[in-house]
């Protein structure tokens, strides 16, 4: 059976940490216009989904400890509208299938929210995301204040961003979430293997992108968790390259950063491999530096180590490699201290991973990078980028861009690479490429 997130478990974890008089209020993400009167396919709000599994737009939820903790406001049933835009569970479905203790049409929010806010002194709500939602919340608080004037019950006076509680919970993945993430990881490594089968000189980046996205959907996933990067040759040196429309050259490397989303959880994987099946000597030397940096960084991802120490391990190995390759000259400590390495490695090494590719959760607390704990999932993604136009660097290295990215679960037994099924060493990559047919 396909894994599913356990939304009731997530809700219970949140309720467990709410004090009496605290409540959480979340709104669904609005539809995004693509162009004219066309909209993007709707992507549910990650917070609201994490707590309920609700995937529709025009919704809000209110959670508070007590007899009836979850109140949902959702699109009402409407056969005429549903003919155009799809089936809606409605408030009935929210109660029957999504764990709502009370449910209303979204239109009732303005009337019901002031009453719900009575007795709440601390509201977890993310101001600043939507002016319209903010105005409704502010007006509801004013109404609640008027209602409370005589009785003296609490109304919200303290406000916390979702980062304080909800995002901390999302940061620590439970077993149900890890099962889903493992599925996303498997779809993604399958897709990278498919890319290796399809790529060859004369094919186009978009043909490889098509093979990747086919695997994401054919495997039951939602599609890409972020816009795929399929970057041949010097295009790899554009960090957010999205055109994916160039022809693949004999002798080029191909950098692919693509992750499949499953049940809205995404993987995030980058592989870089030679289009013609064999690394050139210069490509191999650069690749081995990045691989060594990734291995050092993964080894640093242990319980109790600071988040930043993973990046620091990668930067040290990359900088040593830059000196060995003739890209930089001087003392490695000094090149790190004066950030000379940023010319060829300008991004971070890790981010949290989960429902969002750059997932929720703080990276530092009280000014210090936070320690890694079991259940956190990070990416480890060092790279070296040497544009074709780079001056003062060895000729043979120009136009080479390499990134290797894997998804790593922090465990008591050490780092577990969730995406190890996609070949990563020079030997494994060349073997996978040698096994492709000439079709
Ligand atoms: N694919 C987005 C990232 O690597 O951060
Ligand atoms: Mn990443
Ligand atoms: Mn990536």
Short mmCIF file of C-alpha atoms and ligand atoms in Angstrom, two decimals:
data_model
loop_
_atom_site.label_atom_id
_atom_site.label_comp_id
_atom_site.label_asym_id
_atom_site.label_seq_id
_atom_site.Cartn_x
_atom_site.Cartn_y
_atom_site.Cartn_z
CA UNK A 1 0.00 0.00 0.00
CA UNK A 2 1.24 3.51 -0.75
CA UNK A 3 2.33 5.39 2.37
CA UNK A 4 0.22 8.33 3.55
CA UNK A 5 0.95 11.02 6.13
CA UNK A 6 -0.83 10.50 9.47
CA UNK A 7 -2.55 13.85 9.83
CA UNK A 8 -4.36 12.92 13.07
CA UNK A 9 -0.98 12.14 14.63
CA UNK A 10 0.36 15.54 13.57
CA UNK A 11 -2.69 17.27 15.04
CA UNK A 12 -2.32 15.39 18.30
CA UNK A 13 1.35 16.41 18.50
CA UNK A 14 0.42 20.06 18.07
CA UNK A 15 -2.49 19.95 20.53
CA UNK A 16 -0.21 18.30 23.03
CA UNK A 17 2.07 21.33 22.95
CA UNK A 18 -0.63 23.99 23.07
CA UNK A 19 -1.32 25.44 26.49
CA UNK A 20 -4.87 26.21 27.57
CA UNK A 21 -5.87 29.50 25.99
CA UNK A 22 -3.62 29.03 22.96
CA UNK A 23 -5.04 28.49 19.47
CA UNK A 24 -3.75 28.03 15.93
CA UNK A 25 -5.36 29.69 12.93
CA UNK A 26 -4.33 28.80 9.36
CA UNK A 27 -5.63 29.80 5.95
CA UNK A 28 -5.29 27.92 2.68
CA UNK A 29 -2.97 29.36 0.05
CA UNK A 30 -4.88 31.29 -2.63
CA UNK A 31 -4.98 30.13 -6.24
CA UNK A 32 -2.11 31.59 -8.26
CA UNK A 33 -2.78 33.09 -11.68
CA UNK A 34 -0.50 31.77 -14.42
CA UNK A 35 -1.53 34.13 -17.19
CA UNK A 36 -4.74 35.70 -18.40
CA UNK A 37 -7.54 33.74 -16.77
CA UNK A 38 -5.53 30.50 -16.40
CA UNK A 39 -4.40 29.37 -12.99
CA UNK A 40 -1.53 27.14 -11.91
CA UNK A 41 -2.57 23.73 -10.70
CA UNK A 42 -3.48 24.25 -7.07
CA UNK A 43 -0.76 23.37 -4.55
CA UNK A 44 -2.22 23.10 -1.04
CA UNK A 45 -0.76 25.03 1.86
CA UNK A 46 1.86 22.85 3.57
CA UNK A 47 0.91 23.81 7.15
CA UNK A 48 -2.81 23.29 6.69
CA UNK A 49 -2.20 20.01 4.87
CA UNK A 50 0.21 18.76 7.54
CA UNK A 51 -2.51 19.11 10.15
CA UNK A 52 -5.56 17.90 8.20
CA UNK A 53 -4.73 16.45 4.78
CA UNK A 54 -7.09 19.06 3.31
CA UNK A 55 -6.07 19.90 -0.25
CA UNK A 56 -8.69 22.42 -1.36
CA UNK A 57 -8.45 26.21 -1.70
CA UNK A 58 -10.62 28.75 0.19
CA UNK A 59 -10.28 27.06 3.55
CA UNK A 60 -9.24 27.93 7.10
CA UNK A 61 -8.74 25.86 10.23
CA UNK A 62 -8.84 26.73 13.91
CA UNK A 63 -7.29 24.42 16.52
CA UNK A 64 -7.54 24.69 20.26
CA UNK A 65 -7.34 22.23 23.14
CA UNK A 66 -10.64 21.00 24.48
CA UNK A 67 -13.66 18.90 23.63
CA UNK A 68 -13.85 19.94 19.98
CA UNK A 69 -10.32 20.93 18.98
CA UNK A 70 -10.58 21.21 15.18
CA UNK A 71 -12.92 23.65 13.45
CA UNK A 72 -12.70 23.74 9.65
CA UNK A 73 -14.05 26.32 7.21
CA UNK A 74 -14.18 24.96 3.68
CA UNK A 75 -15.80 25.43 0.30
CA UNK A 76 -19.42 24.31 0.63
CA UNK A 77 -20.91 21.64 -1.62
CA UNK A 78 -22.22 23.28 -4.78
CA UNK A 79 -23.20 20.91 -7.63
CA UNK A 80 -23.14 23.69 -10.21
CA UNK A 81 -19.67 24.94 -9.25
CA UNK A 82 -18.40 21.38 -8.83
CA UNK A 83 -19.27 20.72 -12.48
CA UNK A 84 -16.66 23.34 -13.40
CA UNK A 85 -13.96 23.10 -10.79
CA UNK A 86 -14.24 19.63 -9.28
CA UNK A 87 -15.71 17.73 -6.38
CA UNK A 88 -15.69 19.27 -2.92
CA UNK A 89 -15.96 17.32 0.34
CA UNK A 90 -17.77 20.31 1.88
CA UNK A 91 -18.24 20.77 5.63
CA UNK A 92 -19.92 17.33 5.76
CA UNK A 93 -16.84 15.69 4.28
CA UNK A 94 -14.56 17.72 6.57
CA UNK A 95 -16.36 16.22 9.58
CA UNK A 96 -16.67 12.70 8.19
CA UNK A 97 -13.23 12.28 6.63
CA UNK A 98 -10.84 14.98 7.83
CA UNK A 99 -11.32 14.86 11.59
CA UNK A 100 -13.17 18.17 11.96
CA UNK A 101 -15.14 18.45 15.19
CA UNK A 102 -17.08 21.33 13.68
CA UNK A 103 -17.17 22.48 10.08
CA UNK A 104 -18.70 25.41 8.25
CA UNK A 105 -18.75 26.94 4.80
CA UNK A 106 -15.82 29.33 4.42
CA UNK A 107 -18.31 32.19 4.10
CA UNK A 108 -19.20 31.69 7.79
CA UNK A 109 -15.65 32.47 8.98
CA UNK A 110 -16.29 36.19 9.49
CA UNK A 111 -19.27 35.44 11.73
CA UNK A 112 -17.79 32.48 13.66
CA UNK A 113 -14.18 33.56 14.23
CA UNK A 114 -14.85 36.26 16.89
CA UNK A 115 -16.72 33.68 18.99
CA UNK A 116 -13.92 31.12 18.54
CA UNK A 117 -11.37 33.68 19.72
CA UNK A 118 -13.10 34.17 23.07
CA UNK A 119 -10.98 32.57 25.77
CA UNK A 120 -7.85 32.61 23.56
CA UNK A 121 -4.98 34.72 24.92
CA UNK A 122 -2.28 33.53 22.49
CA UNK A 123 -2.93 33.08 18.80
CA UNK A 124 -0.52 31.26 16.50
CA UNK A 125 -1.15 33.03 13.21
CA UNK A 126 1.25 34.16 10.47
CA UNK A 127 0.60 37.85 9.90
CA UNK A 128 1.99 39.32 6.70
CA UNK A 129 1.20 36.55 4.20
CA UNK A 130 -2.16 37.86 3.00
CA UNK A 131 -3.49 41.39 3.56
CA UNK A 132 -7.04 40.07 3.14
CA UNK A 133 -6.66 37.34 5.78
CA UNK A 134 -4.84 39.74 8.12
CA UNK A 135 -7.73 42.22 7.87
CA UNK A 136 -10.26 39.51 8.67
CA UNK A 137 -8.25 38.33 11.69
CA UNK A 138 -7.78 41.89 13.01
CA UNK A 139 -11.49 42.68 12.60
CA UNK A 140 -12.42 39.41 14.34
CA UNK A 141 -10.17 40.25 17.28
CA UNK A 142 -11.83 43.67 17.61
CA UNK A 143 -15.26 41.98 17.57
CA UNK A 144 -14.07 39.46 20.15
CA UNK A 145 -12.83 42.33 22.36
CA UNK A 146 -16.30 43.90 22.23
CA UNK A 147 -17.96 40.57 23.06
CA UNK A 148 -15.52 40.02 25.96
CA UNK A 149 -15.81 43.47 27.48
CA UNK A 150 -18.41 42.53 30.06
CA UNK A 151 -17.38 38.94 30.77
CA UNK A 152 -13.65 39.61 30.95
CA UNK A 153 -12.70 36.40 29.12
CA UNK A 154 -9.37 36.41 27.33
CA UNK A 155 -9.02 37.59 23.75
CA UNK A 156 -5.79 37.29 21.73
CA UNK A 157 -3.13 39.68 22.97
CA UNK A 158 -0.06 37.62 22.16
CA UNK A 159 0.73 36.43 18.63
CA UNK A 160 3.20 33.81 17.55
CA UNK A 161 4.39 33.06 14.01
CA UNK A 162 3.85 29.44 12.86
CA UNK A 163 7.63 29.07 13.04
CA UNK A 164 7.49 28.93 16.82
CA UNK A 165 5.54 25.72 17.26
CA UNK A 166 4.10 24.28 14.06
CA UNK A 167 7.30 24.56 12.03
CA UNK A 168 9.32 23.02 14.83
CA UNK A 169 7.04 20.00 14.65
CA UNK A 170 7.31 19.85 10.86
CA UNK A 171 11.09 19.93 11.21
CA UNK A 172 11.14 16.65 13.16
CA UNK A 173 9.79 14.03 10.78
CA UNK A 174 7.65 11.27 12.25
CA UNK A 175 7.73 7.70 10.93
CA UNK A 176 4.67 8.26 8.73
CA UNK A 177 6.35 11.25 7.10
CA UNK A 178 9.61 9.36 6.63
CA UNK A 179 7.72 6.59 4.82
CA UNK A 180 6.30 9.18 2.44
CA UNK A 181 9.68 10.87 1.99
CA UNK A 182 11.27 7.51 1.21
CA UNK A 183 8.68 7.05 -1.54
CA UNK A 184 9.47 10.51 -2.94
CA UNK A 185 13.17 9.59 -2.77
CA UNK A 186 12.56 6.33 -4.68
CA UNK A 187 10.58 8.11 -7.41
CA UNK A 188 13.39 10.62 -7.67
CA UNK A 189 16.26 8.17 -7.90
CA UNK A 190 14.28 6.23 -10.54
CA UNK A 191 13.90 9.49 -12.46
CA UNK A 192 17.63 10.24 -12.32
CA UNK A 193 18.35 6.73 -13.61
CA UNK A 194 15.87 7.35 -16.43
CA UNK A 195 17.67 10.61 -17.24
CA UNK A 196 20.94 8.72 -17.51
CA UNK A 197 19.30 6.31 -19.98
CA UNK A 198 17.91 9.09 -22.16
CA UNK A 199 20.73 11.65 -22.28
CA UNK A 200 23.23 11.49 -25.12
CA UNK A 201 24.95 13.91 -27.50
CA UNK A 202 22.47 15.56 -29.86
CA UNK A 203 19.46 15.18 -27.58
CA UNK A 204 17.93 18.24 -25.94
CA UNK A 205 17.73 19.14 -22.29
CA UNK A 206 13.93 19.13 -22.55
CA UNK A 207 13.92 15.49 -23.68
CA UNK A 208 15.70 14.60 -20.47
CA UNK A 209 13.30 16.78 -18.45
CA UNK A 210 10.39 14.91 -20.06
CA UNK A 211 11.87 11.54 -19.03
CA UNK A 212 12.24 12.78 -15.46
CA UNK A 213 8.76 14.23 -15.06
CA UNK A 214 7.29 11.11 -16.69
CA UNK A 215 8.81 9.01 -13.91
CA UNK A 216 7.44 11.32 -11.21
CA UNK A 217 3.87 11.00 -12.46
CA UNK A 218 4.02 7.40 -13.66
CA UNK A 219 5.14 6.40 -10.18
CA UNK A 220 2.08 7.95 -8.55
CA UNK A 221 3.76 11.19 -7.52
CA UNK A 222 2.36 14.70 -7.78
CA UNK A 223 5.06 15.81 -10.23
CA UNK A 224 8.20 17.83 -9.60
CA UNK A 225 8.50 19.34 -6.11
CA UNK A 226 10.26 22.36 -7.70
CA UNK A 227 11.14 23.42 -11.23
CA UNK A 228 13.68 20.90 -12.57
CA UNK A 229 17.09 22.11 -13.65
CA UNK A 230 18.45 20.19 -16.65
CA UNK A 231 21.66 21.98 -17.52
CA UNK A 232 24.16 20.76 -20.10
CA UNK A 233 27.74 22.06 -20.27
CA UNK A 234 28.20 25.68 -19.19
CA UNK A 235 24.47 25.97 -18.32
CA UNK A 236 25.34 24.09 -15.12
CA UNK A 237 27.05 27.27 -13.97
CA UNK A 238 23.70 29.08 -13.83
CA UNK A 239 22.41 27.99 -10.44
CA UNK A 240 18.70 28.44 -11.22
CA UNK A 241 18.81 27.46 -14.90
CA UNK A 242 15.24 26.60 -15.95
CA UNK A 243 15.17 27.03 -19.74
CA UNK A 244 16.11 23.37 -20.29
CA UNK A 245 16.08 23.92 -24.04
CA UNK A 246 19.69 23.50 -25.22
CA UNK A 247 21.20 20.65 -27.17
CA UNK A 248 23.54 18.29 -25.27
CA UNK A 249 27.07 18.32 -26.60
CA UNK A 250 29.53 15.44 -26.89
CA UNK A 251 32.03 16.03 -24.11
CA UNK A 252 29.60 18.03 -21.94
CA UNK A 253 28.57 17.25 -18.42
CA UNK A 254 24.85 17.32 -17.67
CA UNK A 255 23.72 18.64 -14.28
CA UNK A 256 20.20 17.63 -13.27
CA UNK A 257 18.59 18.99 -10.10
CA UNK A 258 15.13 17.40 -9.91
CA UNK A 259 13.01 16.01 -7.11
CA UNK A 260 9.66 14.27 -7.24
CA UNK A 261 6.83 15.09 -4.86
CA UNK A 262 4.75 12.30 -3.35
CA UNK A 263 1.74 13.05 -1.13
CA UNK A 264 3.16 16.59 -1.23
CA UNK A 265 6.53 15.63 0.29
CA UNK A 266 9.45 16.25 -2.03
CA UNK A 267 12.90 14.83 -2.56
CA UNK A 268 15.71 17.09 -3.84
CA UNK A 269 18.48 15.37 -5.77
CA UNK A 270 21.23 16.55 -8.11
CA UNK A 271 23.38 14.33 -10.28
CA UNK A 272 26.03 15.43 -12.75
CA UNK A 273 27.25 13.01 -15.41
CA UNK A 274 29.00 12.99 -18.80
CA UNK A 275 26.56 13.02 -21.71
CA UNK A 276 28.79 10.72 -23.79
CA UNK A 277 29.25 8.23 -20.97
CA UNK A 278 32.87 8.95 -19.93
CA UNK A 279 34.23 11.71 -17.71
CA UNK A 280 37.13 13.59 -19.28
CA UNK A 281 40.21 13.85 -17.09
CA UNK A 282 39.40 17.46 -16.11
CA UNK A 283 35.73 16.64 -15.44
CA UNK A 284 36.69 13.68 -13.31
CA UNK A 285 39.11 15.73 -11.22
CA UNK A 286 36.47 18.38 -10.52
CA UNK A 287 33.84 15.71 -9.86
CA UNK A 288 36.05 13.88 -7.36
CA UNK A 289 36.58 17.09 -5.40
CA UNK A 290 32.82 17.65 -5.12
CA UNK A 291 32.20 14.02 -4.22
CA UNK A 292 34.85 14.11 -1.49
CA UNK A 293 33.29 17.32 -0.17
CA UNK A 294 29.86 15.68 -0.15
CA UNK A 295 31.17 12.62 1.67
CA UNK A 296 32.87 14.80 4.29
CA UNK A 297 29.70 16.85 4.71
CA UNK A 298 27.47 13.76 5.02
CA UNK A 299 29.87 12.31 7.61
CA UNK A 300 29.49 15.53 9.60
CA UNK A 301 25.68 15.19 9.72
CA UNK A 302 25.53 13.43 13.06
CA UNK A 303 23.29 13.93 16.07
CA UNK A 304 24.52 16.87 18.15
CA UNK A 305 26.62 18.45 15.38
CA UNK A 306 25.59 21.97 14.44
CA UNK A 307 23.66 22.43 11.20
CA UNK A 308 26.39 24.77 9.96
CA UNK A 309 29.14 22.22 10.56
CA UNK A 310 27.88 20.24 7.53
CA UNK A 311 28.49 23.28 5.34
CA UNK A 312 31.85 23.94 6.98
CA UNK A 313 33.00 20.38 6.24
CA UNK A 314 32.02 20.80 2.58
CA UNK A 315 33.68 24.21 2.26
CA UNK A 316 36.97 22.90 3.67
CA UNK A 317 37.17 19.99 1.23
CA UNK A 318 36.05 22.14 -1.69
CA UNK A 319 38.61 24.83 -0.90
CA UNK A 320 41.38 22.23 -0.60
CA UNK A 321 40.21 20.92 -3.97
CA UNK A 322 40.18 24.41 -5.52
CA UNK A 323 43.84 24.80 -4.56
CA UNK A 324 44.73 21.33 -5.89
CA UNK A 325 42.92 22.09 -9.16
CA UNK A 326 44.73 25.43 -9.59
CA UNK A 327 41.56 27.50 -9.20
CA UNK A 328 42.84 29.27 -6.07
CA UNK A 329 46.26 29.86 -4.63
CA UNK A 330 47.25 30.20 -1.01
CA UNK A 331 46.59 28.90 2.44
CA UNK A 332 43.31 26.97 2.79
CA UNK A 333 42.43 28.52 6.17
CA UNK A 334 42.99 32.01 4.77
CA UNK A 335 40.96 31.26 1.62
CA UNK A 336 38.10 30.09 3.84
CA UNK A 337 38.39 33.06 6.20
CA UNK A 338 38.38 35.63 3.38
CA UNK A 339 35.68 33.68 1.50
CA UNK A 340 37.75 33.41 -1.68
CA UNK A 341 36.13 30.01 -2.24
CA UNK A 342 32.80 31.75 -2.92
CA UNK A 343 33.97 32.54 -6.43
CA UNK A 344 33.44 28.85 -7.29
CA UNK A 345 31.05 27.77 -4.50
CA UNK A 346 28.56 30.49 -3.68
CA UNK A 347 25.59 28.67 -2.14
CA UNK A 348 24.86 26.87 1.11
CA UNK A 349 25.34 23.13 1.47
CA UNK A 350 22.11 22.15 3.21
CA UNK A 351 18.51 23.01 3.89
CA UNK A 352 15.67 21.23 5.65
CA UNK A 353 13.56 19.01 3.40
CA UNK A 354 9.94 17.88 3.67
CA UNK A 355 6.64 19.25 2.42
CA UNK A 356 8.51 22.28 1.10
CA UNK A 357 11.77 21.78 -0.74
CA UNK A 358 13.29 24.42 1.52
CA UNK A 359 11.30 23.12 4.44
CA UNK A 360 9.99 24.80 7.55
CA UNK A 361 12.12 25.17 10.68
CA UNK A 362 14.70 27.58 12.04
CA UNK A 363 18.38 27.04 11.24
CA UNK A 364 19.71 28.92 14.23
CA UNK A 365 18.57 29.80 17.72
CA UNK A 366 19.78 32.61 19.92
CA UNK A 367 22.35 33.45 17.26
CA UNK A 368 23.87 29.94 17.13
CA UNK A 369 23.47 27.28 14.45
CA UNK A 370 21.25 24.58 15.97
CA UNK A 371 22.32 21.02 16.73
CA UNK A 372 21.06 18.25 14.46
CA UNK A 373 18.57 15.81 16.01
CA UNK A 374 17.17 12.43 14.96
CA UNK A 375 14.26 12.78 12.52
CA UNK A 376 15.56 15.91 10.83
CA UNK A 377 16.05 15.60 7.06
CA UNK A 378 18.59 17.77 5.27
CA UNK A 379 20.04 18.00 1.81
CA UNK A 380 23.79 17.83 1.31
CA UNK A 381 24.61 19.54 -1.96
CA UNK A 382 28.13 20.84 -2.53
CA UNK A 383 29.16 22.02 -5.98
CA UNK A 384 31.93 23.63 -7.99
CA UNK A 385 31.06 26.11 -10.72
CA UNK A 386 33.68 27.24 -13.24
CA UNK A 387 31.99 29.28 -15.99
CA UNK A 388 33.35 29.08 -19.53
CA UNK A 389 34.07 32.81 -19.32
CA UNK A 390 36.00 32.56 -16.03
CA UNK A 391 39.34 34.35 -16.26
CA UNK A 392 42.59 33.25 -14.70
CA UNK A 393 41.61 29.60 -14.30
CA UNK A 394 43.09 26.55 -16.05
CA UNK A 395 41.73 26.29 -19.58
CA UNK A 396 40.70 22.64 -19.20
CA UNK A 397 38.40 23.43 -16.27
CA UNK A 398 36.39 26.18 -17.97
CA UNK A 399 32.73 25.41 -18.56
CA UNK A 400 32.61 22.66 -15.95
CA UNK A 401 29.84 22.85 -13.36
CA UNK A 402 29.23 20.02 -10.89
CA UNK A 403 26.76 19.61 -8.03
CA UNK A 404 25.97 16.41 -6.17
CA UNK A 405 22.92 16.53 -3.92
CA UNK A 406 21.42 13.88 -1.68
CA UNK A 407 18.76 13.79 1.02
CA UNK A 408 19.98 12.73 4.42
CA UNK A 409 18.04 11.59 7.47
CA UNK A 410 19.71 12.29 10.80
CA UNK A 411 19.56 9.17 12.99
CA UNK A 412 21.11 8.01 16.26
CA UNK A 413 23.08 5.52 14.16
CA UNK A 414 24.53 8.20 11.90
CA UNK A 415 23.45 9.86 8.65
CA UNK A 416 21.20 7.79 6.38
CA UNK A 417 21.28 8.78 2.70
CA UNK A 418 17.69 8.37 1.48
CA UNK A 419 18.62 8.86 -2.16
CA UNK A 420 21.62 6.54 -2.44
CA UNK A 421 19.98 4.51 -5.24
CA UNK A 422 21.03 7.09 -7.84
CA UNK A 423 24.66 6.40 -8.87
CA UNK A 424 27.10 8.85 -7.39
CA UNK A 425 30.69 7.66 -7.80
CA UNK A 426 32.54 8.04 -11.10
CA UNK A 427 32.66 4.25 -11.49
CA UNK A 428 28.95 3.75 -10.72
CA UNK A 429 27.90 6.58 -13.02
CA UNK A 430 30.03 5.34 -15.91
CA UNK A 431 28.70 1.81 -15.37
CA UNK A 432 25.08 3.06 -15.46
CA UNK A 433 25.80 5.03 -18.63
CA UNK A 434 27.58 2.07 -20.27
CA UNK A 435 24.50 -0.09 -19.63
CA UNK A 436 22.15 2.20 -21.59
CA UNK A 437 21.01 0.92 -24.95
CA UNK A 438 21.51 2.94 -28.10
CA UNK A 439 17.78 3.49 -28.56
N1 LIG B 1 16.48 22.29 -5.86
C1 LIG B 1 16.54 23.34 -4.93
C2 LIG B 1 17.73 23.23 -4.09
O1 LIG B 1 18.60 22.45 -4.36
O2 LIG B 1 17.83 23.91 -3.09
MN1 LIG B 2 18.51 21.50 -2.37
MN1 LIG B 3 18.25 20.70 -5.55
#
